[in-house]
Each structure stands twice: as structure tokens, then as C-alpha cells.
Short mmCIF file of C-alpha atoms in Angstrom, two decimals:
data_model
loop_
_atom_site.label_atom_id
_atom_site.label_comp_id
_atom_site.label_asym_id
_atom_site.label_seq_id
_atom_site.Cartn_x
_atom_site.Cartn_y
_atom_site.Cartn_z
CA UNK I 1 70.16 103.54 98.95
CA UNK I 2 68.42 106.38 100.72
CA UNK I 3 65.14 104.39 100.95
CA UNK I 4 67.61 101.87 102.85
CA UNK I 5 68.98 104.55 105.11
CA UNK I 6 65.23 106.03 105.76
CA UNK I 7 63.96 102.37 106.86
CA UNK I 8 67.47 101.76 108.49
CA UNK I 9 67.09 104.82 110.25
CA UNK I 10 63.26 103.85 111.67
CA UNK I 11 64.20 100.82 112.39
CA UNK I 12 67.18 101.31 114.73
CA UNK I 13 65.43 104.26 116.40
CA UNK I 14 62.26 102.22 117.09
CA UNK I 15 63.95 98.94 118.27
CA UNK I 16 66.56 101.00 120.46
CA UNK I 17 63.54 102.82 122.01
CA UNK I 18 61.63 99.27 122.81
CA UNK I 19 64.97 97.81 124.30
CA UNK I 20 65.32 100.98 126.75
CA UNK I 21 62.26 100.86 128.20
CA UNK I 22 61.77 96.95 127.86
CA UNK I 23 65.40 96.93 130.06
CA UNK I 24 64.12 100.11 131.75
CA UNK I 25 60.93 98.30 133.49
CA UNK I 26 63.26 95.15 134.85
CA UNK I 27 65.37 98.16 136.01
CA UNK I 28 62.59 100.01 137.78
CA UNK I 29 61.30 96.95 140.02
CA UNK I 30 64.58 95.84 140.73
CA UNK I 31 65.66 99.55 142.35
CA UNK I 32 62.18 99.80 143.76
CA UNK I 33 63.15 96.24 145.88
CA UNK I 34 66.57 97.13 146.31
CA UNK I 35 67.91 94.49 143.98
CA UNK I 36 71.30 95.89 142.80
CA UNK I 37 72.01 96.30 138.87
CA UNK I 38 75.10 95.91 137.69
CA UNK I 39 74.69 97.37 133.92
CA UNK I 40 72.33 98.93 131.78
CA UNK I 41 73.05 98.16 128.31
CA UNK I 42 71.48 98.91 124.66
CA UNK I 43 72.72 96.10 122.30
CA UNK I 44 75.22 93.70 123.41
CA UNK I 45 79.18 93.95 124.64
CA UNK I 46 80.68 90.89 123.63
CA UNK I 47 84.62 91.06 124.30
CA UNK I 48 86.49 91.55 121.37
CA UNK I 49 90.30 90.72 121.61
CA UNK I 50 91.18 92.87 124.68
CA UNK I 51 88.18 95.26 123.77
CA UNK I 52 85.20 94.98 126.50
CA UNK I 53 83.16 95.58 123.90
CA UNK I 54 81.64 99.31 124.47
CA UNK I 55 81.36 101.96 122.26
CA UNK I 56 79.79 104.09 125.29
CA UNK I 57 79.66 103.68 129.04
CA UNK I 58 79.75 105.14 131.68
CA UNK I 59 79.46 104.95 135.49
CA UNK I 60 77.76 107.65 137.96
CA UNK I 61 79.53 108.50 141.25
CA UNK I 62 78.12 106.83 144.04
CA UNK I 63 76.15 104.72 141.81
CA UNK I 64 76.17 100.72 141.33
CA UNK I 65 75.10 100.48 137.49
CA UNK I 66 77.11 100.86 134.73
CA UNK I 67 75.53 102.39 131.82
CA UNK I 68 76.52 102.23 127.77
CA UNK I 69 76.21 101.14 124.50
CA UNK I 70 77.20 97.80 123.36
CA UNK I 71 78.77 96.89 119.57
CA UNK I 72 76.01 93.90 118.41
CA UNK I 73 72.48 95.63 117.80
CA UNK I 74 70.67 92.60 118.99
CA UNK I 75 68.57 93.76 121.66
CA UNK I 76 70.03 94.97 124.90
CA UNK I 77 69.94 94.15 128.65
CA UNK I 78 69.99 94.74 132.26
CA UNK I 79 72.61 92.79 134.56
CA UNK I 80 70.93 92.20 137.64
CA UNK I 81 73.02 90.72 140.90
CA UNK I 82 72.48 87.60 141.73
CA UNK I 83 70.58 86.47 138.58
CA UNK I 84 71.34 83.53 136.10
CA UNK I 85 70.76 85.76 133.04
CA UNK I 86 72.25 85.81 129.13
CA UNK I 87 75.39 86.92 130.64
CA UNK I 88 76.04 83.30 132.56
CA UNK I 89 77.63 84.73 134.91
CA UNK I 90 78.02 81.81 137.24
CA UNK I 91 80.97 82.92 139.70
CA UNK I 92 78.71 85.29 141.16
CA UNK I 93 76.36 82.87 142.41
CA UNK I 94 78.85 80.60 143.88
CA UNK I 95 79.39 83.38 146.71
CA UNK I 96 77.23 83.57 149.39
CA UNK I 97 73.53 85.12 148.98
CA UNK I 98 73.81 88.83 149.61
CA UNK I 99 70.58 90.87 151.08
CA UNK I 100 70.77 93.09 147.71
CA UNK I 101 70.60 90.27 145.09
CA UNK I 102 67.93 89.01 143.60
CA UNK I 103 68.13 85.34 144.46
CA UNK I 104 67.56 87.17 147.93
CA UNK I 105 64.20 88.56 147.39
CA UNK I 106 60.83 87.19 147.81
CA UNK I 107 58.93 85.16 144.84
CA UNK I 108 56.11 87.82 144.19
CA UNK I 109 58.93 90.81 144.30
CA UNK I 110 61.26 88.09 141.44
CA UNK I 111 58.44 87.64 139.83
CA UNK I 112 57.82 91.73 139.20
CA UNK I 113 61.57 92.20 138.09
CA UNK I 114 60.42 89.62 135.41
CA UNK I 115 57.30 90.91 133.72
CA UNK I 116 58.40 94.46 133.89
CA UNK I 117 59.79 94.70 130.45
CA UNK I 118 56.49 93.08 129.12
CA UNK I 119 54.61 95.48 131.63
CA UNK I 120 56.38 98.11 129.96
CA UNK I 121 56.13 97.10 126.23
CA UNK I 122 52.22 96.60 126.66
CA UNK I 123 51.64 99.84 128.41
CA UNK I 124 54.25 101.71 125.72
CA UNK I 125 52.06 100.60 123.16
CA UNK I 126 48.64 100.67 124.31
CA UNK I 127 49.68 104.59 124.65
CA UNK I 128 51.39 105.21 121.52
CA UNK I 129 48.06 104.07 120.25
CA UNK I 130 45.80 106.58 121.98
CA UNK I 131 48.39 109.23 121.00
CA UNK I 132 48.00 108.37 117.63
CA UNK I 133 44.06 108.63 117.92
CA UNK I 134 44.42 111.76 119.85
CA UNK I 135 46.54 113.64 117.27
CA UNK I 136 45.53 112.12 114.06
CA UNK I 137 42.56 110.55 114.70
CA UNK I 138 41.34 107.07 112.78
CA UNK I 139 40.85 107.63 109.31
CA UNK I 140 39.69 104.70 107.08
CA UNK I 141 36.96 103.62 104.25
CA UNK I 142 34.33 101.28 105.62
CA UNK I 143 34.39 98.62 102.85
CA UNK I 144 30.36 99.40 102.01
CA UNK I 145 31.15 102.66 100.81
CA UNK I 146 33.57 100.84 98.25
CA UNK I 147 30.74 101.32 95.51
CA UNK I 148 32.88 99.82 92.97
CA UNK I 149 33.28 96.92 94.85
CA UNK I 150 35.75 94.31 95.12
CA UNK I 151 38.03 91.88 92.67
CA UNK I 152 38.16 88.42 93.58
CA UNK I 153 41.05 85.44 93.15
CA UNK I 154 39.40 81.96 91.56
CA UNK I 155 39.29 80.61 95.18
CA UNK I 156 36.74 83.05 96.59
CA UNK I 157 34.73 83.03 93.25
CA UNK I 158 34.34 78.90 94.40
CA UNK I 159 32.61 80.15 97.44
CA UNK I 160 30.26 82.47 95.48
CA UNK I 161 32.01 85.42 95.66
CA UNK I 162 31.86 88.14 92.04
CA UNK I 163 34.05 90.38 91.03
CA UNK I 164 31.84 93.79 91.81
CA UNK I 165 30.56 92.48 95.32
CA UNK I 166 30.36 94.54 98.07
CA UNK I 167 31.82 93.70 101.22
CA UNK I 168 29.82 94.54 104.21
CA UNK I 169 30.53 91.77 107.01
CA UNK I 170 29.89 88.64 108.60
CA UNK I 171 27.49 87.32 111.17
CA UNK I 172 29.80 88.58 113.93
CA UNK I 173 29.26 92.17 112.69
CA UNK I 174 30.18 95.12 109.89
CA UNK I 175 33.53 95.51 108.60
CA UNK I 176 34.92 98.52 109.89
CA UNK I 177 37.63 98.81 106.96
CA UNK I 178 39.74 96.77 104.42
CA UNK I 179 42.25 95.50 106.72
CA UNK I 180 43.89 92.32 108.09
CA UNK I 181 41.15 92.41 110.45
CA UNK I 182 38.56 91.94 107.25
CA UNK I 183 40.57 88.73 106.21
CA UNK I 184 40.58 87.67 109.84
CA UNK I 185 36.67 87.88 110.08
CA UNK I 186 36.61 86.09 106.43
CA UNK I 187 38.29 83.01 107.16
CA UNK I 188 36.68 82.71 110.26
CA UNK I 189 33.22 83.44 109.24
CA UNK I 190 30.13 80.51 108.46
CA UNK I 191 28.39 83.85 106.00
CA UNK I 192 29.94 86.75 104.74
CA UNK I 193 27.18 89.74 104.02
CA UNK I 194 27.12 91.60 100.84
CA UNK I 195 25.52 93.61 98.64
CA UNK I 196 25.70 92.83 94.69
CA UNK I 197 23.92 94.82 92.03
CA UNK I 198 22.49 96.96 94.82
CA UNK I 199 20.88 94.04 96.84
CA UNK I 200 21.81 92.77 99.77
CA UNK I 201 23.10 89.05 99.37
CA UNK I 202 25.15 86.45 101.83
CA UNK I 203 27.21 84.00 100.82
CA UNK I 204 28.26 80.45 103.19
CA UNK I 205 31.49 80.24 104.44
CA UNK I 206 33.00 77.26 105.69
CA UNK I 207 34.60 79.31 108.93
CA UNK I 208 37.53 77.72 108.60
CA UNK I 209 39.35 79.24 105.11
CA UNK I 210 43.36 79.77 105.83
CA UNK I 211 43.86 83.28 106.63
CA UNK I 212 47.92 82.95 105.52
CA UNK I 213 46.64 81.76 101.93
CA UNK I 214 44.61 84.30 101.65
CA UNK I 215 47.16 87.31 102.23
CA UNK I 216 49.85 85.42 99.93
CA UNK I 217 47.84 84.07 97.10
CA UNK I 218 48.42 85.55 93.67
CA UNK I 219 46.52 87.30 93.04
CA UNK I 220 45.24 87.57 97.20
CA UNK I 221 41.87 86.26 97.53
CA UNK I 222 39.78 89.75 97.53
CA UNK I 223 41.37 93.01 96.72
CA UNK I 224 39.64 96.38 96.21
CA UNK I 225 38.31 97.11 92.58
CA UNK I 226 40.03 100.29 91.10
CA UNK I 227 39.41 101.47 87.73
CA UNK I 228 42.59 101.27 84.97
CA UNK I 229 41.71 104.86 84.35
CA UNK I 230 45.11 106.76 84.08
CA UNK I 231 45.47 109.52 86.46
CA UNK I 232 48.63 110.92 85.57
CA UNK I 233 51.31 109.84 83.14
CA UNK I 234 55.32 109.39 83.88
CA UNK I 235 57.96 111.40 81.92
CA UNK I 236 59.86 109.17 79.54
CA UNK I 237 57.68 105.88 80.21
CA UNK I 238 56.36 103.58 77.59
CA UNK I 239 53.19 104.97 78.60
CA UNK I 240 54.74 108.54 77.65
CA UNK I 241 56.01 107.53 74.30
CA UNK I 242 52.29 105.98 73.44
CA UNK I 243 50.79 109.10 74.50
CA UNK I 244 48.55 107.98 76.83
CA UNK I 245 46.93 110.65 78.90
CA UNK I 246 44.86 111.63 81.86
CA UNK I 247 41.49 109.99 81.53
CA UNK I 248 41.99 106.98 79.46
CA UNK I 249 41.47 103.38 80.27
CA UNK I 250 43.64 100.63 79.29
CA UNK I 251 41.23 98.16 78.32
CA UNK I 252 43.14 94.91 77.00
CA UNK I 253 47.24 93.70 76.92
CA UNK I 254 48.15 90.99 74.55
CA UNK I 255 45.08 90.11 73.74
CA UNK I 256 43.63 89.85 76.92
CA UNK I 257 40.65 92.00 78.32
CA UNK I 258 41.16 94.43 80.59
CA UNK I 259 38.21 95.18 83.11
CA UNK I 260 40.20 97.20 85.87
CA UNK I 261 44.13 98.49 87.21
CA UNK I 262 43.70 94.94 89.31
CA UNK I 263 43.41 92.53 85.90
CA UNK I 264 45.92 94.70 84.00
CA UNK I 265 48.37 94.13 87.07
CA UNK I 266 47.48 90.04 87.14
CA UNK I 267 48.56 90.14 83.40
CA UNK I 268 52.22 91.84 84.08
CA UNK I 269 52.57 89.33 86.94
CA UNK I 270 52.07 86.48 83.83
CA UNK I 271 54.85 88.69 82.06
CA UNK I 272 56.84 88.39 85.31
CA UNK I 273 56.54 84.68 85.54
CA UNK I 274 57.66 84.38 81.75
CA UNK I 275 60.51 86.94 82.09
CA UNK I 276 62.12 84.30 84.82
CA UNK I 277 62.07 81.88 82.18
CA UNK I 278 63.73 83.95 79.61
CA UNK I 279 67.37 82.46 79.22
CA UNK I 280 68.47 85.28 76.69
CA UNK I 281 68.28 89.00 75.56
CA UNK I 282 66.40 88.36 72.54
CA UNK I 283 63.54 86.32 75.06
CA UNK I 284 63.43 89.23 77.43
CA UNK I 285 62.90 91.43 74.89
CA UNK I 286 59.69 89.01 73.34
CA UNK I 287 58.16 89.20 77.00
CA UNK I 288 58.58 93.11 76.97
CA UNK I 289 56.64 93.62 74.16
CA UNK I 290 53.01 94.57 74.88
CA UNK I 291 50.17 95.07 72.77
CA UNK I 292 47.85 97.71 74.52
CA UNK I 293 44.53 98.14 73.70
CA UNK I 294 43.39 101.88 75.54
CA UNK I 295 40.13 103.95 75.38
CA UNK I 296 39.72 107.64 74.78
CA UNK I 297 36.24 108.97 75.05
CA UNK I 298 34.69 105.72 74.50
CA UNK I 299 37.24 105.54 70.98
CA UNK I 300 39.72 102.48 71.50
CA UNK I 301 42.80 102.40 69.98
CA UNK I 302 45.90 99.93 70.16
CA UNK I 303 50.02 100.29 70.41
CA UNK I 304 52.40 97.99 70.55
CA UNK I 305 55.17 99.35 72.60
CA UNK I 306 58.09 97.68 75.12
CA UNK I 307 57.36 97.78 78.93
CA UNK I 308 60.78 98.90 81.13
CA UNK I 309 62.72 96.19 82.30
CA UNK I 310 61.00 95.72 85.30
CA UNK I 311 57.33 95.25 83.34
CA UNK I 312 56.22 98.73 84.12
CA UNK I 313 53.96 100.91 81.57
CA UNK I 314 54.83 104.11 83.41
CA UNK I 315 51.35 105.42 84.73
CA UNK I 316 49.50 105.95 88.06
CA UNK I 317 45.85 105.65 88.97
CA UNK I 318 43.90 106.75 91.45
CA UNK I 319 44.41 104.96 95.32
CA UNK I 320 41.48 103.98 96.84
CA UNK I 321 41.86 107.23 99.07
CA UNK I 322 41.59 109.15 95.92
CA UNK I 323 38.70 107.27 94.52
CA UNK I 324 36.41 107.01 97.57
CA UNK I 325 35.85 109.89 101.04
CA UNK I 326 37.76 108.72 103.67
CA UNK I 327 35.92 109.32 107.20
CA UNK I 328 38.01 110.43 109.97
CA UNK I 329 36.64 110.13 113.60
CA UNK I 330 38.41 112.42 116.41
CA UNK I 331 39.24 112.06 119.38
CA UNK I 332 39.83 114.07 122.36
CA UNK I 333 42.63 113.60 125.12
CA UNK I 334 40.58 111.31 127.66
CA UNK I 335 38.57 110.01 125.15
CA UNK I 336 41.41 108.40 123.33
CA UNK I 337 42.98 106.48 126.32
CA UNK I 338 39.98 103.84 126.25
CA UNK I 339 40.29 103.54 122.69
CA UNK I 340 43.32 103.46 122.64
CA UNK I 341 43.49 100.39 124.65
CA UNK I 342 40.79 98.82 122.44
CA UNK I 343 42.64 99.32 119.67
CA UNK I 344 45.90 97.80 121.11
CA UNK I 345 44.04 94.76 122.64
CA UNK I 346 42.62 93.75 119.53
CA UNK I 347 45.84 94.12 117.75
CA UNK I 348 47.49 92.15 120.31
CA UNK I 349 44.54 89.54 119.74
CA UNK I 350 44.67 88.97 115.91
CA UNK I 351 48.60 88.37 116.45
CA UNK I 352 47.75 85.96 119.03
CA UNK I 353 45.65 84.08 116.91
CA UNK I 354 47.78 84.12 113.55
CA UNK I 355 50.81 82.25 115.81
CA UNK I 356 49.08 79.00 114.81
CA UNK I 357 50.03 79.75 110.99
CA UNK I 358 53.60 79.95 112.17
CA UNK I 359 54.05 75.87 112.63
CA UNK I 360 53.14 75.73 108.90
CA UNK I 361 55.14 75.60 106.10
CA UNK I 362 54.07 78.13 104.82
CA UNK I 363 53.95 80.20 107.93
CA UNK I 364 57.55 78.66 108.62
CA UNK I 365 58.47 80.31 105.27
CA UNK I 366 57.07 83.70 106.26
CA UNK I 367 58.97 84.35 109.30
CA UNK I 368 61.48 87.11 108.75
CA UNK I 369 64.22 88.49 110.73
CA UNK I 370 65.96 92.31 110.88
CA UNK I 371 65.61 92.51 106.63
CA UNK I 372 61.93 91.79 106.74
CA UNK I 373 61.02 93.86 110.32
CA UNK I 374 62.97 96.84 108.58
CA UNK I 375 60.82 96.74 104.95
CA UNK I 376 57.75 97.46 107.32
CA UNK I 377 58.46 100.92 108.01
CA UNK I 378 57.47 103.11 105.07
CA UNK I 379 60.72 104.28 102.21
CA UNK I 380 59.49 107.99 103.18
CA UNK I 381 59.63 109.40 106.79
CA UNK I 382 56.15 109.61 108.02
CA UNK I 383 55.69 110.03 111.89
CA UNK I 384 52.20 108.19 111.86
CA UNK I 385 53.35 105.38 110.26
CA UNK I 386 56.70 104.97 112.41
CA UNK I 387 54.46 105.17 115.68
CA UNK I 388 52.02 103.02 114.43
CA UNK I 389 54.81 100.61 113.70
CA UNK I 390 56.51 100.98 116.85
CA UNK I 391 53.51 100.10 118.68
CA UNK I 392 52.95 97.34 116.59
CA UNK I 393 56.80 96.11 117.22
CA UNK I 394 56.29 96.82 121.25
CA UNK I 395 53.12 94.47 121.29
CA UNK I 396 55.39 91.93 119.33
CA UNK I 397 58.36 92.17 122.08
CA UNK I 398 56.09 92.01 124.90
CA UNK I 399 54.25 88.73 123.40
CA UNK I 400 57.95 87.56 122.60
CA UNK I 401 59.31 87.53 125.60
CA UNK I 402 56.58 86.59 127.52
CA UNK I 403 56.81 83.01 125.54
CA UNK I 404 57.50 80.27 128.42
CA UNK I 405 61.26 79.64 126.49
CA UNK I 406 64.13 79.62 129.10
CA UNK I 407 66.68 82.63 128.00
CA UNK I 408 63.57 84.90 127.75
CA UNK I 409 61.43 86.65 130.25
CA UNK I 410 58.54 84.40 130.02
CA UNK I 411 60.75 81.37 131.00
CA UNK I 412 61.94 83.16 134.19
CA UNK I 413 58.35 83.30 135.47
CA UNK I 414 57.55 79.74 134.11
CA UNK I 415 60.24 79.12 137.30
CA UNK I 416 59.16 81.72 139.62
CA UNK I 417 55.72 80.07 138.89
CA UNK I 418 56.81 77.11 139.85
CA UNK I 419 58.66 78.51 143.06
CA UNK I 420 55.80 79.23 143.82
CA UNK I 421 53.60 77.09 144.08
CA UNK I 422 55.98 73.83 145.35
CA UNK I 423 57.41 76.47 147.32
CA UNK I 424 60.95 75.43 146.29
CA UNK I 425 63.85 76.51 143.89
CA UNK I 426 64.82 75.03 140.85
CA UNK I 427 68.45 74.11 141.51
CA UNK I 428 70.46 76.53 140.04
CA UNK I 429 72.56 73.72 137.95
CA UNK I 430 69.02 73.49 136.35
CA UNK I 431 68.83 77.24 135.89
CA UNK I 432 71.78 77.79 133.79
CA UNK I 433 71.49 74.47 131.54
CA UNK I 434 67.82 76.07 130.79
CA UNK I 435 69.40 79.49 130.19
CA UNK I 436 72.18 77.95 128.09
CA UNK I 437 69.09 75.62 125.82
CA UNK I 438 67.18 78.45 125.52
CA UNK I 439 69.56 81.27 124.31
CA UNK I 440 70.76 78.09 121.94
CA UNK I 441 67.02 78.21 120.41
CA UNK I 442 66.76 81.94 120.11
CA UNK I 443 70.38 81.80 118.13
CA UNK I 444 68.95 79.13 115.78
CA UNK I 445 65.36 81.04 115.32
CA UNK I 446 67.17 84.15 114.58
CA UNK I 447 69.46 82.46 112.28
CA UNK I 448 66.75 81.09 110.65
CA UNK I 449 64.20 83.96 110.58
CA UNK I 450 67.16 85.86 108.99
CA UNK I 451 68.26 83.57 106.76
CA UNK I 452 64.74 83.42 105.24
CA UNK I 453 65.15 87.34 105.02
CA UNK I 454 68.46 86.16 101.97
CA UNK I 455 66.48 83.72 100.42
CA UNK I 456 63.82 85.88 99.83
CA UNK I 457 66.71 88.61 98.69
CA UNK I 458 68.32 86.18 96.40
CA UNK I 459 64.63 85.34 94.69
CA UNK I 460 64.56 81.64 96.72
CA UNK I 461 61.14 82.28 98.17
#
């Protein structure tokens, strides 16, 4: 429950920040044109009863905007006169055109109003990155200093791959680190460079391998090699009650060999598949049952013992962190703007290019809603990792709502676009039968993307 709260807790605060300033750049253009705003709202106010549907607001003397804090935590928004918006209000633009609504002003001045959320979003993010630079710096382990090399899934072994190669990069360049980016590169590359047995090798790619089966094979198509040397052992574990200790290497389970923490894993996730097929006690039990084969100074030695009920042994290993020297480059205030910006860009680039996984079925399958957004912020509080997600999640929103979809920013200036150019108005009849389709499809891809979020809950997917 408290790892709930923590991720609860990171993801309200970073979703209610992107929603104020999203809403706060439509709000800045439209006071800087004199376009009047009506409210100023985080989440939603849906009438309830004879409830308005505030749990906060408030209105400044003199002042034309409402400001509060709506009930449904599904975004939030910014009323603006004169605008066929989510809140349909269509009376309002039956009266006549007033000189401080928005239907009043100039194309190019609409058209600002628009993008400023997006402006906003982008900007937010492109400088929580540089902060991030600035104060912590970029730390990471180029993948050729991985000495131990890598473990491979059958599927890269048919393109030549070994478990033990080194990864160094492809003919567009070095990897930097082990990253989505890596993958990226991977299935994009025609020869991946590497070095095996201390030579220099490369291998033919096809250039076209499917980046989303690569992240969700089992086991994923290259991982890291680390060692299934035990770094520290768990009180009151299996691994406890063997007496394994600090140092030794589990070398086979059941009867299979064991050459590193990455096979030994692959063989619980067999015991996982088998345990799902168990239909009583006395079957779980059969499945929990390990024979483990371990080495002490080079002596081996063998225990049968019973894993917990969730397959675990009870012992850690090293992380890759602890295994190889991370390299940390600094940065200093100016210097981490432009990187900064590099850094966002090419985030904002590799999401670009993995939307074309999402009219899969398998990349249908992977799209999650508030369940799946929250488990990417980390169970413990860690600043670095919240900012780094929050500028991940304000690149998202910005690409979002920029989609050409009527309900969403991007739609509006699909319109003012077309204003534009033909130099006349779509009819406003138009306008809110648009408005109405597309806050109908953003209802049924949230209902979806969340209902994928239960089936994966309920084991389904």
C-alpha cells in the first residue's frame, strides 16, 4: 500500500503540474490578445445533483476568471469566451460576437491561444531536462565497457548474435548506453558492431527487426550479462535456510545449467509458467521445489529446498552499476540548456517513431491508461527519477494534443489551418459536431487504454 501511495502521490503531483501550465499557456495568449477567460480549472467540474462540482474556487475582485479545483482528475481546462470547447457551451455563441471573444480575434492570434499548451509542455520539458543535466549530470555505462558482455534471446542468436558479445553500435554510430535508444538503433540497423573474444566482429541486420518484440519477448532479445554470484543473502529466505553466502554462484536448478543471474531467472520464469497450471496445493508445492546446484571456491554442492510462493530464492546480486564504473559527464548552467534540448528532441523523436507500433496488436495491447502511467514512477521517492518522468509525461501531452483529433488542441488548428488558408470559417454547426466526435473518441481510447490497465491486473494480458 505505501508503494501505491508513493507512485499515487508522483503521479497526481506530476500530471496536476502538466495540466497547470498546459491550461496556463492557452491562458497566457488569450490575456495577452484580450480574449476573456471565463475559468481556470485543474480536473474537471461536472455537476453533481445540485453540486457545481468544485471542491475549490474562487473568483478575484475585478477579475473575469474563475479559478478552482474540479472533482474528476482527468486533466483540466481553460474556458475561453466565445470558443466551442469540451464544455459545449453553445448558448454563448448564439449571442452576438463580442470584441473580447475569441471567435473575434484574428486567425494567427486563434491560432496562438491553440498551441500554447503544447508551446508550454515542449518548453517545460526541454528545461526540466537541462535542469536535470545541470544538477545531476548524465551518468550511464557505454555498453563497450560491459566486459562481460551481453545474454541473448534465440531470435538474436538467428542473426548471429552470442551470448558474451559486446555491444558497441551500428553503422549510424556508437551506442552511448543500454537504453531504448540501443534497441531503437538495433532494429533499425543493416550491421550491428561488436567485439567477441576481444575482436572486433559485425554482424548483418535486416534494418527492419520489430522494436515492440524486442522489448516484450521472454526473455527480451539482448539483456546485459551479470554473473549469479550472490552478493548478499535475505533473512529467512530459502536461500538463508541453504546457507548460501556472499561469493557463491548458483550454477544449475533442476537439472539445468546455470551460466549467469540472467539463465537462472529464465528458469524461474519456466517455474512461473508451470505454477499457472497448477490446479492444486499439492502441484504448487511440486513446482516449488528446486534442486540447486551452487559453487563455493570452485567446490559445488547441491540442496534441494522450496522457493517462496512467488518463485523467489531470497538473494541479490550485483546491478550492473555495481559490477561495472559508471561515467558521469557534468554540466554547467549554460552548457546544459543546449543539451538539454538535444536530449529532449531526441526523446521526443524515438516516441514519434514508436507510434507506428501502436496500430498493432500488439502495440494495441500495450497501451495503458492512469494504472500503467502511475507504475512508471519509481515505489521509492527519488527527485531525479520523478523529473525525468515528468519531462517524459510533458513531451507525451504536448505530442497528444497536438494530434489533428477534434476535442484536442491539435484539431483546433487543423481548423484555424484551414481558416486560413480558404480564408473562411468552418460553420460553427460543424464545429461542435467535431467537438462532440472527438471528445466521443478520447472517452472510448481512455476507456480502452484503462481497461487494458484491469486486464493486465487481473493476469488477462
Amino acid at each position: 500500500m505505501d508503494i501505491f501511495l508513493i507512485r499515487l502521490l508522483q503521479f497526481m503531483l506530476a500530471i496536476g503540474l502538466l495540466v497547470l501550465l498546459h491550461e496556463g499557456g492557452h491562458f497566457f495568449f488569450a490575456k495577452l490578445f484580450g480574449i476573456r477567460v471565463e475559468k481556470f480549472y485543474l480536473f474537471f467540474d461536472p455537476s453533481l445533483w445540485k453540486w457545481d462540482g468544485s471542491l475549490f474556487k474562487f473568483k478575484p475582485k475585478n477579475s473575469d476568471t474563475q479559478y478552482g479545483v474540479g472533482w474528476l482528475p482527468l486533466g483540466g481546462y481553460c474556458k475561453i469566451a466565445g470558443m466551442i470547447d469540451e464544455s459545449f457551451d453553445t448558448e454563448q455563441m448564439k449571442q452576438p460576437v463580442q470584441p473580447w471573444e475569441f471567435r473575434s480575434k484574428p486567425a494567427w492570434q486563434r491560432l496562438l491561444v491553440m498551441i500554447g499548451g503544447v508551446l508550454v509542455n515542449f518548453l517545460l520539458a526541454l528545461f526540466i531536462y537541462s535542469m536535470i543535466l545541470f544538477y545531476w549530470g548524465d551518468t550511464y555505462i557505454p555498453t563497450k565497457n560491459m566486459t562481460l558482455g551481453m545474454k541473448f534471446n534465440t531470435e538474436a542468436k538467428q542473426y548471429g548474435f552470442k551470448d558474451g558479445d559486446i555491444l558497441v553500435g551500428t553503422e549510424n554510430g556508437e551506442f552511448k548506453d543500454f537504453s531504448a535508444d540501443m534497441y531503437r538503433a538495433l532494429s533499425e540497423a543493416t550491421r550491428a558492431d561488436i567485439i567477441r573474444d576481444g575482436k572486433a566482429m559485425s554482424i548483418k541486420l535486416p534494418g527492419d527487426i520489430n522494436l515492440l518484440g524486442m522489448l516484450k519477448a521472454e526473455p527480451s532479445f539482448v539483456r546485459p550479462l551479470i554473473p549469479a554470484v550472490i552478493d548478499s543473502v535475505m533473512e529467512g529466505t530459502p536461500a538463508a535456510e541453504m546457507g548460501l553466502q556472499k561469493g557463491d554462484k548458483i550454477v544449475g536448478i533442476n537439472g539445468k545449467p546455470v551460466d549467469s543471474y540472467n539463465e537462472f531467472t529464465d528458469q524461474l520464469g519456466v517455474l512461473e509458467d508451470m505454477m499457472t497450471a497448477a490446479k492444486t496445493q499439492a502441484d504448487s508445492l511440486k513446482v516449488r521445489t528446486a534442486t540447486i546446484v551452487y559453487a563455493r571456491n570452485e567446490v559445488q554442492d547441491t540442496a534441494t529446498i522450496t522457493l517462496t510462493p512467488d518463485l523467489k530464492l531470497g538473494f541479490m546480486v550485483q546491478t550492473i552499476a555495481g559490477i561495472y564504473q559508471p561515467i558521469t559527464k557534468e554540466y554547467g548552467f549554460f552548457e546544459s540548456f543546449p543539451a538539454g534540448i538535444a536530449y529532449g528532441i531526441n526523446v521526443l523523436k524515438g516516441y514519434v517513431g514508436d507510434m507506428k507500433y501502436v496500430f498493432t496488436a500488439d502495440g494495441a495491447k500495450s497501451i495503458g491508461g492512469f494504472g500503467a502511467i502511475g507504475s512508471l514512477f519509481p515505489p521509492m521517492w527519488d527527485w531525479y527519477l520523478f523529473w525525468k518522468m515528468t519531462a517524459f509525461l510533458s513531451i507525451i501531452l504536448a505530442f497528444m494534443n497536438i494530434l489533428p483529433i477534434p476535442a484536442l488542441d491539435g484539431g483546433h488548428v487543423l481548423f484555424l489551418i484551414y481558416e486560413m488558408i480558404t480564408r473562411r470559417k468552418p460553420s460553427e454547426t460543424f464545429m461542435i459536431r467535431a467537438e462532440y466526435f472527438g471528445f466521443g473518441l478520447l472517452i472510448l481510447l481512455m476507456v480502452f487504454a484503462n481497461l487494458n490497465d484491469i486486464l493486465r491486473w487481473l493476469g488477462y494480458m
